[in-house]
Tab-separated table of C-alpha atoms in Angstrom:
chain	number	residue	atom	x	y	z
A	15	MET	CA	1.043	-7.366	-15.172
A	16	ALA	CA	1.418	-10.579	-17.156
A	17	LEU	CA	-0.790	-12.669	-14.647
A	18	CYS	CA	-3.272	-9.661	-14.535
A	19	LYS	CA	-3.981	-10.022	-18.126
A	20	ARG	CA	-3.499	-13.753	-18.396
A	21	ARG	CA	-6.142	-14.288	-15.643
A	22	GLY	CA	-8.508	-11.530	-16.338
A	23	PHE	CA	-7.918	-8.938	-13.788
A	24	ILE	CA	-6.687	-5.929	-15.746
A	25	TYR	CA	-6.284	-5.148	-19.433
A	26	GLN	CA	-5.017	-2.242	-21.344
A	27	ALA	CA	-8.066	-0.063	-22.457
A	28	SER	CA	-8.768	-0.261	-26.137
A	29	ASP	CA	-6.116	-2.924	-26.423
A	30	LEU	CA	-7.487	-4.121	-29.819
A	31	TYR	CA	-6.344	-0.852	-31.230
A	32	GLY	CA	-3.114	-0.660	-29.649
A	33	GLY	CA	-4.318	0.608	-26.083
A	34	LEU	CA	-4.794	4.057	-24.844
A	35	ASN	CA	-2.273	5.587	-22.524
A	36	GLY	CA	-3.302	6.039	-18.938
A	37	PHE	CA	-6.722	4.071	-19.258
A	38	TRP	CA	-7.226	0.462	-17.919
A	39	ASP	CA	-10.210	-1.938	-18.216
A	40	TYR	CA	-10.982	-4.459	-15.554
A	41	GLY	CA	-11.701	-8.111	-16.715
A	42	PRO	CA	-14.004	-10.627	-15.159
A	43	LEU	CA	-11.918	-11.085	-12.015
A	44	GLY	CA	-10.775	-7.623	-11.790
A	45	ALA	CA	-14.236	-6.298	-12.080
A	46	GLN	CA	-15.406	-8.639	-9.175
A	47	LEU	CA	-12.200	-7.756	-7.019
A	48	LYS	CA	-12.742	-4.285	-7.385
A	49	LYS	CA	-16.566	-4.493	-6.638
A	50	ASN	CA	-15.668	-6.579	-3.674
A	51	LEU	CA	-13.131	-3.889	-2.222
A	52	ARG	CA	-15.832	-1.205	-3.003
A	53	ASP	CA	-18.663	-3.061	-1.063
A	54	ARG	CA	-16.314	-4.028	1.823
A	55	TRP	CA	-15.473	0.107	1.996
A	56	TRP	CA	-19.182	0.964	1.778
A	57	HIS	CA	-20.192	-1.386	4.472
A	58	ASP	CA	-17.436	-0.488	6.902
A	59	VAL	CA	-17.960	3.100	6.063
A	60	VAL	CA	-21.599	3.761	5.752
A	61	MET	CA	-23.757	0.641	6.739
A	62	ASP	CA	-21.500	-0.090	9.894
A	63	PRO	CA	-19.197	2.871	10.391
A	64	CYS	CA	-15.947	1.819	11.648
A	65	ASN	CA	-17.408	-1.600	12.943
A	66	GLY	CA	-19.504	0.135	15.587
A	67	ALA	CA	-16.710	2.014	17.234
A	68	LEU	CA	-17.147	5.166	19.083
A	69	GLY	CA	-15.959	8.342	17.847
A	70	PRO	CA	-13.961	10.839	20.215
A	71	ASP	CA	-17.092	12.363	21.566
A	72	GLY	CA	-18.285	9.009	22.986
A	73	GLN	CA	-21.167	8.429	20.179
A	74	PRO	CA	-21.377	6.078	17.292
A	75	VAL	CA	-20.101	7.565	14.146
A	76	GLU	CA	-22.833	8.370	11.577
A	77	VAL	CA	-22.080	8.420	7.811
A	78	VAL	CA	-24.633	8.604	4.986
A	79	GLY	CA	-24.221	7.710	1.321
A	80	LEU	CA	-24.390	10.056	-1.743
A	81	ASP	CA	-23.858	9.493	-5.507
A	82	THR	CA	-23.062	12.653	-7.250
A	83	CYS	CA	-22.918	13.590	-11.029
A	84	ILE	CA	-19.516	13.419	-12.831
A	85	ILE	CA	-20.276	16.600	-14.669
A	86	GLN	CA	-21.084	19.512	-12.415
A	87	HIS	CA	-21.755	23.059	-12.833
A	88	PRO	CA	-18.850	24.746	-14.136
A	89	ARG	CA	-18.888	27.307	-11.359
A	90	VAL	CA	-18.307	24.476	-8.945
A	91	TRP	CA	-14.930	24.267	-10.329
A	92	VAL	CA	-14.242	28.030	-10.294
A	93	ALA	CA	-15.319	28.105	-6.626
A	94	SER	CA	-13.135	25.055	-5.766
A	95	GLY	CA	-9.991	26.717	-7.399
A	96	HIS	CA	-9.597	23.977	-9.973
A	97	THR	CA	-10.351	26.243	-13.078
A	98	GLU	CA	-7.601	28.416	-11.982
A	99	THR	CA	-5.024	26.510	-10.119
A	100	PHE	CA	-5.531	22.799	-10.970
A	101	ASN	CA	-2.509	23.194	-13.181
A	102	ASP	CA	0.987	21.340	-13.487
A	103	PRO	CA	4.066	23.074	-15.020
A	104	MET	CA	5.019	21.196	-18.277
A	105	VAL	CA	7.844	21.243	-20.613
A	106	ASP	CA	7.675	19.853	-24.228
A	107	CYS	CA	10.486	18.480	-26.143
A	108	ARG	CA	10.700	19.706	-29.815
A	109	GLU	CA	12.572	16.779	-31.091
A	110	THR	CA	10.130	13.920	-29.719
A	111	LYS	CA	7.079	15.924	-29.158
A	112	ALA	CA	6.876	14.335	-25.731
A	113	ARG	CA	5.821	16.322	-22.557
A	114	TYR	CA	6.936	16.184	-19.042
A	115	ARG	CA	5.902	17.570	-15.783
A	116	PHE	CA	8.514	20.103	-14.949
A	117	ASP	CA	9.018	19.204	-11.327
A	118	HIS	CA	9.197	15.504	-12.266
A	119	VAL	CA	12.524	15.993	-14.609
A	120	SER	CA	16.004	15.843	-13.179
A	121	VAL	CA	19.313	16.190	-14.806
A	122	TYR	CA	22.703	14.469	-14.465
A	123	VAL	CA	25.374	16.991	-14.364
A	124	PRO	CA	29.291	16.375	-13.934
A	125	ALA	CA	30.157	16.186	-10.201
A	126	GLY	CA	31.265	19.722	-9.103
A	127	ASP	CA	29.844	21.163	-12.285
A	128	THR	CA	30.872	24.842	-12.769
A	129	GLY	CA	29.269	25.862	-15.829
A	130	SER	CA	31.118	23.481	-18.390
A	131	ASN	CA	29.932	23.092	-21.835
A	132	ALA	CA	29.262	19.388	-21.394
A	133	PRO	CA	25.613	18.097	-22.139
A	134	ARG	CA	23.306	17.434	-19.350
A	135	PHE	CA	21.243	14.281	-19.442
A	136	ALA	CA	17.626	14.935	-18.497
A	137	PHE	CA	15.393	11.908	-17.005
A	138	VAL	CA	12.103	11.220	-15.068
A	139	ALA	CA	12.752	9.143	-11.927
A	140	GLY	CA	11.104	5.684	-12.046
A	141	THR	CA	10.925	5.716	-16.029
A	142	PRO	CA	13.368	3.805	-18.296
A	143	SER	CA	15.127	7.382	-19.076
A	144	GLU	CA	16.663	7.283	-15.757
A	145	ALA	CA	18.691	4.438	-16.243
A	146	ARG	CA	19.251	5.126	-19.969
A	147	GLN	CA	20.420	8.557	-19.225
A	148	ARG	CA	22.671	7.542	-16.329
A	149	LYS	CA	24.616	5.297	-18.524
A	150	LYS	CA	25.344	8.300	-20.906
A	151	ALA	CA	26.239	10.338	-18.136
A	152	ASP	CA	28.544	7.840	-16.598
A	153	LYS	CA	30.386	7.514	-19.833
A	154	ALA	CA	30.655	11.450	-20.323
A	155	PHE	CA	31.586	12.583	-16.938
A	156	GLY	CA	32.726	9.788	-14.704
A	157	ALA	CA	31.635	11.348	-11.571
A	158	VAL	CA	27.955	12.394	-11.834
A	159	ALA	CA	25.441	14.638	-9.748
A	160	VAL	CA	21.835	15.091	-9.877
A	161	VAL	CA	19.983	18.202	-9.704
A	162	PRO	CA	16.156	19.149	-10.457
A	163	LEU	CA	15.687	20.730	-13.738
A	164	ALA	CA	14.056	23.697	-11.811
A	165	GLN	CA	17.389	24.408	-10.247
A	166	LEU	CA	19.459	24.260	-13.423
A	167	PRO	CA	20.210	28.078	-14.643
A	168	VAL	CA	18.096	28.920	-17.749
A	169	GLU	CA	21.441	29.322	-19.900
A	170	ALA	CA	22.344	25.859	-19.432
A	171	TRP	CA	19.142	24.563	-20.808
A	172	SER	CA	20.659	24.595	-24.476
A	173	ARG	CA	22.902	21.870	-23.255
A	174	VAL	CA	20.169	19.745	-21.936
A	175	ILE	CA	19.191	16.393	-23.657
A	176	ALA	CA	15.790	15.588	-22.854
A	177	PRO	CA	14.739	12.541	-21.487
A	178	ASP	CA	13.789	10.685	-24.898
A	179	ALA	CA	15.955	12.845	-27.181
A	180	ASP	CA	19.283	12.531	-28.922
A	181	THR	CA	19.842	16.406	-29.402
A	182	PRO	CA	20.492	19.011	-26.651
A	183	GLY	CA	18.519	22.174	-26.023
A	184	THR	CA	15.128	20.620	-27.322
A	185	LEU	CA	13.030	21.437	-23.934
A	186	THR	CA	10.741	24.319	-24.136
A	187	GLU	CA	10.324	26.759	-21.073
A	188	PRO	CA	7.712	25.392	-18.715
A	189	ARG	CA	4.067	26.406	-19.087
A	190	ALA	CA	1.002	25.726	-17.155
A	191	PHE	CA	-1.143	22.817	-18.314
A	192	ASN	CA	-4.785	22.319	-16.741
A	193	LEU	CA	-5.323	18.686	-15.608
A	194	MET	CA	-9.107	18.772	-15.944
A	195	PHE	CA	-10.866	17.065	-19.140
A	196	LYS	CA	-13.090	19.493	-21.182
A	197	THR	CA	-16.249	18.532	-22.573
A	198	TYR	CA	-19.474	20.565	-23.684
A	199	VAL	CA	-23.154	20.309	-22.522
A	200	GLY	CA	-25.871	21.048	-25.107
A	201	ALA	CA	-25.829	20.817	-29.029
A	202	THR	CA	-23.937	24.176	-29.858
A	203	ALA	CA	-20.555	23.392	-28.419
A	204	THR	CA	-19.552	26.760	-27.837
A	205	GLU	CA	-17.131	28.552	-25.349
A	206	ASP	CA	-20.353	29.081	-23.055
A	207	ASP	CA	-20.995	25.453	-23.031
A	208	ILE	CA	-17.767	24.185	-21.689
A	209	ALA	CA	-17.872	21.816	-18.900
A	210	TYR	CA	-15.449	19.517	-17.021
A	211	LEU	CA	-15.183	15.851	-15.990
A	212	ARG	CA	-14.835	16.026	-12.451
A	213	PRO	CA	-11.344	15.869	-11.146
A	214	GLU	CA	-12.408	14.503	-7.826
A	215	THR	CA	-15.630	13.379	-6.179
A	216	ALA	CA	-15.219	15.711	-3.055
A	217	GLN	CA	-16.925	18.811	-4.527
A	218	GLY	CA	-20.223	17.108	-5.176
A	219	ILE	CA	-20.522	16.332	-1.449
A	220	PHE	CA	-19.767	19.663	-0.476
A	221	VAL	CA	-22.341	21.230	-2.968
A	222	GLN	CA	-25.059	18.746	-1.720
A	223	PHE	CA	-24.224	19.164	2.059
A	224	LYS	CA	-27.118	21.673	2.771
A	225	ASN	CA	-29.515	19.413	0.872
A	226	VAL	CA	-28.497	16.439	2.887
A	227	VAL	CA	-28.731	18.290	6.298
A	228	ASP	CA	-32.377	19.493	5.252
A	229	SER	CA	-33.663	16.346	3.948
A	230	THR	CA	-32.347	13.731	6.601
A	231	ARG	CA	-32.062	13.778	10.373
A	232	VAL	CA	-28.331	13.794	10.524
A	233	LYS	CA	-26.508	16.141	13.027
A	234	VAL	CA	-23.075	17.240	13.209
A	235	PRO	CA	-20.781	15.377	13.637
A	236	PHE	CA	-21.464	13.176	10.640
A	237	GLY	CA	-20.067	12.267	7.369
A	238	ILE	CA	-21.027	11.838	3.693
A	239	ALA	CA	-19.640	9.198	1.785
A	240	GLN	CA	-19.469	8.269	-2.050
A	241	THR	CA	-17.727	6.189	-4.554
A	242	GLY	CA	-17.331	7.236	-8.201
A	243	LYS	CA	-15.131	7.905	-11.256
A	244	ALA	CA	-12.939	10.930	-11.464
A	245	PHE	CA	-10.616	12.238	-14.412
A	246	ARG	CA	-7.309	13.849	-14.617
A	247	ASN	CA	-5.564	14.600	-17.713
A	248	GLU	CA	-2.105	13.177	-16.323
A	249	VAL	CA	0.580	14.199	-18.672
A	250	THR	CA	2.842	11.169	-17.712
A	251	PRO	CA	0.485	8.149	-16.534
A	252	ARG	CA	2.649	5.605	-15.433
A	253	ASN	CA	3.162	2.455	-13.016
A	254	PHE	CA	0.383	0.286	-14.390
A	255	THR	CA	-3.052	1.659	-12.801
A	256	PHE	CA	-1.348	3.717	-10.211
A	257	ARG	CA	-1.335	7.011	-12.103
A	258	SER	CA	-4.121	6.902	-14.430
A	259	ARG	CA	-6.250	9.283	-16.374
A	260	GLU	CA	-9.672	7.787	-15.413
A	261	PHE	CA	-9.846	6.280	-12.007
A	262	GLU	CA	-12.204	5.761	-8.893
A	263	GLN	CA	-12.316	7.220	-5.516
A	264	MET	CA	-13.727	6.188	-2.130
A	265	GLU	CA	-14.221	9.331	-0.254
A	266	ILE	CA	-15.738	10.621	3.075
A	267	GLU	CA	-16.202	14.229	3.801
A	268	PHE	CA	-16.934	14.282	7.824
A	269	PHE	CA	-18.200	17.517	9.034
A	270	CYS	CA	-17.472	18.350	12.661
A	271	HIS	CA	-17.458	21.253	15.054
A	272	PRO	CA	-14.092	23.344	14.768
A	273	ASP	CA	-13.242	22.572	18.256
A	274	ALA	CA	-13.386	18.770	17.776
A	275	ALA	CA	-11.620	18.707	14.488
A	276	HIS	CA	-8.157	17.810	15.703
A	277	ALA	CA	-9.690	14.814	17.710
A	278	TRP	CA	-11.662	13.466	14.741
A	279	TYR	CA	-8.485	13.945	12.401
A	280	GLU	CA	-6.750	11.430	14.871
A	281	PHE	CA	-9.601	9.194	14.777
A	282	TRP	CA	-10.061	9.010	11.074
A	283	ARG	CA	-6.432	8.630	10.556
A	284	ALA	CA	-6.142	5.702	13.178
A	285	ALA	CA	-9.541	3.943	11.741
A	286	ARG	CA	-8.412	3.981	8.078
A	287	LEU	CA	-4.990	2.619	8.620
A	288	ALA	CA	-6.766	-0.169	10.732
A	289	TRP	CA	-8.934	-0.786	7.926
A	290	TRP	CA	-6.410	-1.320	5.061
A	291	LYS	CA	-4.587	-3.722	7.667
A	292	ALA	CA	-7.778	-5.644	8.207
A	293	ILE	CA	-8.242	-6.476	4.487
A	294	GLY	CA	-4.696	-7.810	4.085
A	295	LEU	CA	-2.211	-4.991	3.889
A	296	ALA	CA	-0.778	-5.297	7.394
A	297	GLY	CA	3.085	-5.582	7.382
A	298	ASP	CA	6.084	-3.419	6.516
A	299	ASN	CA	4.717	-2.381	3.381
A	300	LEU	CA	2.024	-0.096	4.884
A	301	ARG	CA	2.783	2.901	6.762
A	302	VAL	CA	0.969	6.082	7.611
A	303	ARG	CA	3.123	9.367	6.840
A	304	GLU	CA	2.486	12.877	8.396
A	305	GLN	CA	2.803	15.497	5.600
A	306	SER	CA	5.491	18.248	6.167
A	307	ARG	CA	4.147	21.814	6.279
A	308	ASP	CA	5.529	22.387	2.704
A	309	GLU	CA	3.664	19.441	1.486
A	310	LEU	CA	0.202	20.663	2.610
A	311	ALA	CA	-2.428	21.407	-0.017
A	312	HIS	CA	-3.863	24.953	0.204
A	313	TYR	CA	-7.099	23.915	1.853
A	314	ALA	CA	-5.079	22.195	4.720
A	315	ARG	CA	-2.623	24.688	5.698
A	316	ASP	CA	-4.784	25.882	8.578
A	317	GLY	CA	-5.781	22.551	10.012
A	318	ALA	CA	-4.292	19.685	11.913
A	319	GLY	CA	-2.489	18.583	8.981
A	320	THR	CA	-2.642	15.750	6.318
A	321	SER	CA	-1.679	12.282	6.626
A	322	ASP	CA	-0.664	9.832	3.772
A	323	ILE	CA	-1.610	6.208	4.168
A	324	GLU	CA	1.268	4.489	1.909
A	325	TYR	CA	1.925	1.280	0.269
A	326	ARG	CA	5.438	0.135	-0.869
A	327	PHE	CA	4.733	-0.816	-4.367
A	328	PRO	CA	7.317	-2.934	-6.417
A	329	PHE	CA	7.725	0.150	-8.610
A	330	THR	CA	8.343	2.476	-5.592
A	331	ASP	CA	10.613	0.342	-3.664
A	332	PRO	CA	12.353	1.352	-1.400
A	333	GLU	CA	9.955	4.124	-1.196
A	334	PHE	CA	6.074	4.262	-0.705
A	335	GLY	CA	3.298	5.444	-2.981
A	336	GLU	CA	-0.215	6.999	-1.472
A	337	ILE	CA	-3.299	4.780	-1.551
A	338	GLU	CA	-5.155	7.136	0.682
A	339	GLY	CA	-5.080	10.602	2.319
A	340	VAL	CA	-6.557	11.905	5.485
A	341	ALA	CA	-6.853	15.653	5.451
A	342	HIS	CA	-8.276	18.416	7.473
A	343	ARG	CA	-9.750	20.803	5.084
A	344	ALA	CA	-10.974	23.232	7.818
A	345	ASP	CA	-14.079	25.154	6.466
A	346	PHE	CA	-12.270	25.880	3.168
A	347	ASP	CA	-14.849	24.272	0.979
A	348	LEU	CA	-18.009	25.217	2.310
A	349	ALA	CA	-16.882	28.789	2.947
A	350	THR	CA	-15.720	29.086	-0.797
A	351	HIS	CA	-19.115	27.659	-2.140
A	352	GLN	CA	-21.040	29.870	0.440
A	353	LYS	CA	-19.272	32.852	-1.071
A	354	HIS	CA	-19.318	31.963	-4.939
A	355	ALA	CA	-23.080	30.432	-4.788
A	356	ARG	CA	-24.335	33.246	-2.323
A	357	ALA	CA	-26.149	30.865	-0.321
A	358	ARG	CA	-25.967	30.208	3.645
A	359	LEU	CA	-24.415	27.008	4.379
A	360	GLU	CA	-23.691	27.416	8.146
A	361	TYR	CA	-25.119	24.583	10.135
A	362	PHE	CA	-27.441	25.596	13.286
A	363	ASP	CA	-26.587	23.159	16.183
A	364	ALA	CA	-29.361	23.717	18.756
A	365	GLU	CA	-27.468	21.645	21.288
A	366	ARG	CA	-24.296	24.063	21.556
A	367	GLY	CA	-24.046	27.665	22.509
A	368	GLU	CA	-24.563	29.469	25.754
A	369	PRO	CA	-27.181	27.857	28.434
A	370	LEU	CA	-30.509	29.488	28.776
A	371	PRO	CA	-31.944	30.471	32.246
A	372	ALA	CA	-34.943	28.059	31.720
A	373	GLY	CA	-32.772	25.337	30.748
A	374	GLY	CA	-31.525	24.207	27.414
A	375	ARG	CA	-29.037	26.073	25.099
A	376	LYS	CA	-29.305	29.239	22.918
A	377	GLY	CA	-27.785	27.230	19.846
A	378	GLU	CA	-24.685	27.978	17.748
A	379	ARG	CA	-24.400	28.779	13.983
A	380	TYR	CA	-21.084	27.828	12.242
A	381	LEU	CA	-19.393	26.384	9.165
A	382	PRO	CA	-18.419	22.811	10.289
A	383	HIS	CA	-14.792	21.719	9.593
A	384	VAL	CA	-14.220	18.670	7.520
A	385	ILE	CA	-12.017	15.630	7.776
A	386	GLU	CA	-11.474	14.065	4.350
A	387	PRO	CA	-10.284	10.350	4.146
A	388	SER	CA	-9.923	9.792	0.416
A	389	ALA	CA	-8.805	6.528	-0.902
A	390	GLY	CA	-8.213	5.496	-4.439
A	391	LEU	CA	-10.076	2.398	-5.291
A	392	ASP	CA	-7.923	1.441	-8.296
A	393	ARG	CA	-4.822	1.984	-6.286
A	394	GLY	CA	-6.270	-0.232	-3.453
A	395	VAL	CA	-6.754	-2.812	-5.941
A	396	LEU	CA	-3.408	-2.506	-7.179
A	397	ALA	CA	-2.026	-2.719	-3.539
A	398	LEU	CA	-3.936	-5.845	-2.925
A	399	LEU	CA	-2.578	-7.357	-6.000
A	400	CYS	CA	0.703	-6.586	-5.459
A	401	GLU	CA	0.494	-7.627	-1.861
A	402	ALA	CA	-0.945	-10.887	-2.803
A	403	PHE	CA	1.202	-11.885	-5.598
A	404	THR	CA	3.467	-14.657	-4.413
A	405	GLU	CA	6.150	-16.870	-6.039
A	406	ASP	CA	6.417	-20.237	-4.415
A	407	ALA	CA	9.179	-22.372	-6.234
A	408	SER	CA	8.078	-25.486	-4.574
A	409	ARG	CA	4.852	-25.436	-6.311
A	410	PRO	CA	4.510	-27.025	-9.980
A	411	SER	CA	2.968	-23.604	-11.030
A	412	PRO	CA	4.901	-20.861	-8.700
A	413	GLU	CA	2.719	-17.942	-9.156
A	414	LEU	CA	-0.337	-17.369	-6.784
A	415	LEU	CA	-2.422	-14.532	-5.436
A	416	ARG	CA	-2.872	-14.841	-1.678
A	417	LEU	CA	-6.042	-12.626	-1.722
A	418	HIS	CA	-8.180	-12.077	1.449
A	419	PRO	CA	-10.906	-14.502	1.236
A	420	ARG	CA	-13.582	-11.966	1.905
A	421	LEU	CA	-12.189	-9.873	-1.220
A	422	ALA	CA	-11.010	-12.730	-3.744
A	423	PRO	CA	-13.273	-12.662	-6.698
A	424	ILE	CA	-13.678	-16.418	-6.744
A	425	LYS	CA	-14.591	-17.788	-3.306
A	426	ALA	CA	-14.179	-21.489	-3.929
A	427	ALA	CA	-13.975	-23.927	-6.986
A	428	VAL	CA	-15.518	-27.600	-7.229
A	429	PHE	CA	-13.947	-30.191	-9.356
A	430	PRO	CA	-14.374	-33.775	-10.343
A	431	LEU	CA	-11.044	-35.677	-10.293
A	432	VAL	CA	-12.025	-37.024	-13.593
A	433	ASN	CA	-14.841	-36.298	-15.849
A	434	LYS	CA	-16.361	-39.856	-15.686
A	435	ASP	CA	-17.533	-42.414	-12.967
A	436	GLY	CA	-20.368	-40.151	-11.558
A	437	MET	CA	-17.839	-37.635	-10.229
A	438	PRO	CA	-19.198	-34.746	-12.772
A	439	GLU	CA	-22.691	-35.379	-11.530
A	440	ILE	CA	-21.709	-34.987	-7.724
A	441	SER	CA	-19.449	-32.060	-8.289
A	442	ALA	CA	-22.245	-30.305	-10.272
A	443	ARG	CA	-24.824	-30.581	-7.457
A	444	LEU	CA	-22.223	-29.427	-4.791
A	445	HIS	CA	-21.400	-26.480	-7.050
A	446	ALA	CA	-25.090	-25.633	-7.273
A	447	GLU	CA	-25.346	-25.641	-3.452
A	448	LEU	CA	-22.489	-23.462	-2.903
A	449	ALA	CA	-23.596	-21.209	-5.822
A	450	ARG	CA	-27.066	-20.719	-4.242
A	451	ARG	CA	-25.324	-19.726	-0.661
A	452	PHE	CA	-22.393	-17.738	-1.705
A	453	ARG	CA	-23.127	-16.301	-5.241
A	454	ALA	CA	-23.540	-12.922	-3.636
A	455	LEU	CA	-20.224	-12.836	-2.467
A	456	GLY	CA	-18.417	-13.735	-5.393
A	457	SER	CA	-18.225	-16.299	-8.339
A	458	LEU	CA	-17.974	-20.112	-7.493
A	459	GLU	CA	-16.068	-22.092	-10.288
A	460	HIS	CA	-16.706	-25.572	-11.585
A	461	ASP	CA	-14.273	-26.949	-13.909
A	462	VAL	CA	-13.928	-30.478	-15.316
A	463	ARG	CA	-11.344	-30.180	-18.009
A	464	GLY	CA	-7.494	-30.637	-17.727
A	465	THR	CA	-5.504	-32.267	-14.903
A	466	ILE	CA	-6.244	-31.507	-11.397
A	467	GLY	CA	-2.906	-30.070	-11.035
A	468	LYS	CA	-3.369	-27.541	-13.737
A	469	ARG	CA	-7.058	-26.783	-12.488
A	470	TYR	CA	-5.559	-25.965	-8.907
A	471	ALA	CA	-2.758	-23.883	-10.590
A	472	ARG	CA	-5.353	-21.894	-12.528
A	473	MET	CA	-7.324	-21.040	-9.023
A	474	ASP	CA	-4.090	-20.273	-7.251
A	475	GLU	CA	-3.272	-17.581	-9.948
A	476	ALA	CA	-6.749	-16.227	-9.728
A	477	GLY	CA	-6.608	-15.958	-5.882
A	478	CYS	CA	-9.226	-18.613	-5.111
A	479	PRO	CA	-8.668	-19.524	-1.440
A	480	TYR	CA	-10.660	-22.992	-1.299
A	481	CYS	CA	-10.995	-26.108	-3.716
A	482	PHE	CA	-13.247	-28.970	-3.269
A	483	THR	CA	-12.388	-32.092	-5.083
A	484	ILE	CA	-14.853	-34.899	-5.883
A	485	ASP	CA	-12.967	-38.237	-6.386
A	486	GLY	CA	-13.521	-42.224	-6.089
A	487	GLN	CA	-13.659	-41.969	-2.309
A	488	THR	CA	-16.274	-39.622	-2.631
A	489	VAL	CA	-18.708	-42.082	-4.069
A	490	GLN	CA	-17.754	-44.530	-1.319
A	491	ASP	CA	-17.994	-42.472	1.940
A	492	GLN	CA	-19.476	-39.175	0.786
A	493	THR	CA	-16.284	-36.942	1.760
A	494	VAL	CA	-14.238	-34.486	-0.377
A	495	THR	CA	-10.868	-33.309	-0.631
A	496	ALA	CA	-10.806	-29.695	0.636
A	497	ARG	CA	-7.578	-27.806	-0.555
A	498	ASP	CA	-6.250	-24.610	1.064
A	499	ARG	CA	-4.694	-22.257	-1.552
A	500	ASP	CA	-2.040	-20.466	0.879
A	501	THR	CA	-0.636	-23.706	2.462
A	502	GLY	CA	-1.293	-26.401	-0.420
A	503	GLN	CA	-2.628	-28.607	2.363
A	504	GLN	CA	-5.437	-30.867	1.838
A	505	GLU	CA	-7.827	-32.664	4.250
A	506	ARG	CA	-10.906	-34.846	3.919
A	507	ILE	CA	-14.312	-33.300	5.034
A	508	ALA	CA	-17.902	-34.360	4.815
A	509	LEU	CA	-19.679	-33.638	1.436
A	510	ASP	CA	-22.555	-32.129	3.465
A	511	ARG	CA	-20.229	-30.043	5.544
A	512	VAL	CA	-18.643	-28.340	2.648
A	513	ALA	CA	-20.873	-25.238	2.809
A	514	ASP	CA	-20.563	-24.708	6.509
A	515	TYR	CA	-16.747	-25.316	6.020
A	516	LEU	CA	-16.551	-22.520	3.478
A	517	ALA	CA	-18.888	-20.102	5.428
A	518	GLU	CA	-16.719	-20.501	8.709
A	519	ARG	CA	-13.647	-19.400	6.844
A	520	LEU	CA	-15.166	-16.797	4.865
A	521	GLU	CA	-16.714	-15.500	8.021
A	522	ARG	CA	-13.368	-15.608	9.838
A	523	GLY	CA	-11.918	-13.405	7.124
């Protein structure tokens, strides 16, 4: 987190005023890294789906793009169930005024507790309260057990000390707390004007499904993809950008015939896992996990299931945190919008149905099933930063980011060894040449200040994969020093080959 702020990747939102919990701003390098990841996803999903791989039907995968509004008609969220069911049970602390998600609170109790009058120490796993309350419990009990607050008898709540409190009995009974941000559309701001900031991008896709089919030449099976902001009024945002109140999603809703849903579910689960591996998350920190039956969301209970692609973040170690879910949503969403909007959303497939005597098919009308690969862009950026962060004690400056070259916000840096003897002029010309060729992929740095060691260290921390240094030998034989970030190794290459040298390595990535 310190490196992210120091090098301009991520800042606390409203930092000048003390910050705003659950909101984060991306600095110059972070904004470019985020854009690079978003662009890579868009290219590999919409422009060249799955890098040309054939789907389970033996045909090329087809996906089109969409960009829907953050504010949708309020009835969209009634139909989707968010208005009534998008709630978390919360408990409040009367002493500290803090609020906790009921199912996230656990309690330290005496081992073999038989209803004694000893205090119980509540905590939220993964927060400072866990260690602080454990220390108190060890001192009070000796032998300690852990139970979820939800399993503690109501009569024992008067002895529970809340995670950040000093007095027992300050937790309220759980009550529902809707996670959607309210706003108003129009000038009057009455109850009739209430709208919501979208909690997910998926519903905009479902609402526009019929328009996409009617206005393009797509045929089932096909997908609709979009990226965009979503908002959830998380009560306890935590773990840097992992759980935020404003975040960005990268979602595909892939529409297919019900009979083909299982095959497409398996296809997308494998394809999305392979994609994360290809951009730098390969290794023991990445896994795919099939959700158990009791974990499934209501829209996935009648489908092939849901798989989570998870990364082992430092704050979850040894456990994992989700960066993408692949779910078979069946026809839940189209069916519920068809019912609430009273609009016909069935797809007519002329190539299916019973054969006709004269040839061809009778055609079939059905509600497509949906496979949803839904990834968190912010969580993806965070995973890439965590995976790339390396401490190498053998270097003068031990911290570096081994970012994938295609995603690195700075593609290359050009330095004159010293700011004199014609070196700055040569380095400026080389920088201009590289900028013309590679500017669309990221920034190109030109730095003439400080020792060469400090300039290398700055670029290592920024994740820049290659540095090119102009020195006294350049003036004599027109060669430069090329330095590799990951290995620290240097080699001499011809000045007029630098652009091709960089292109080969970025293309290889």
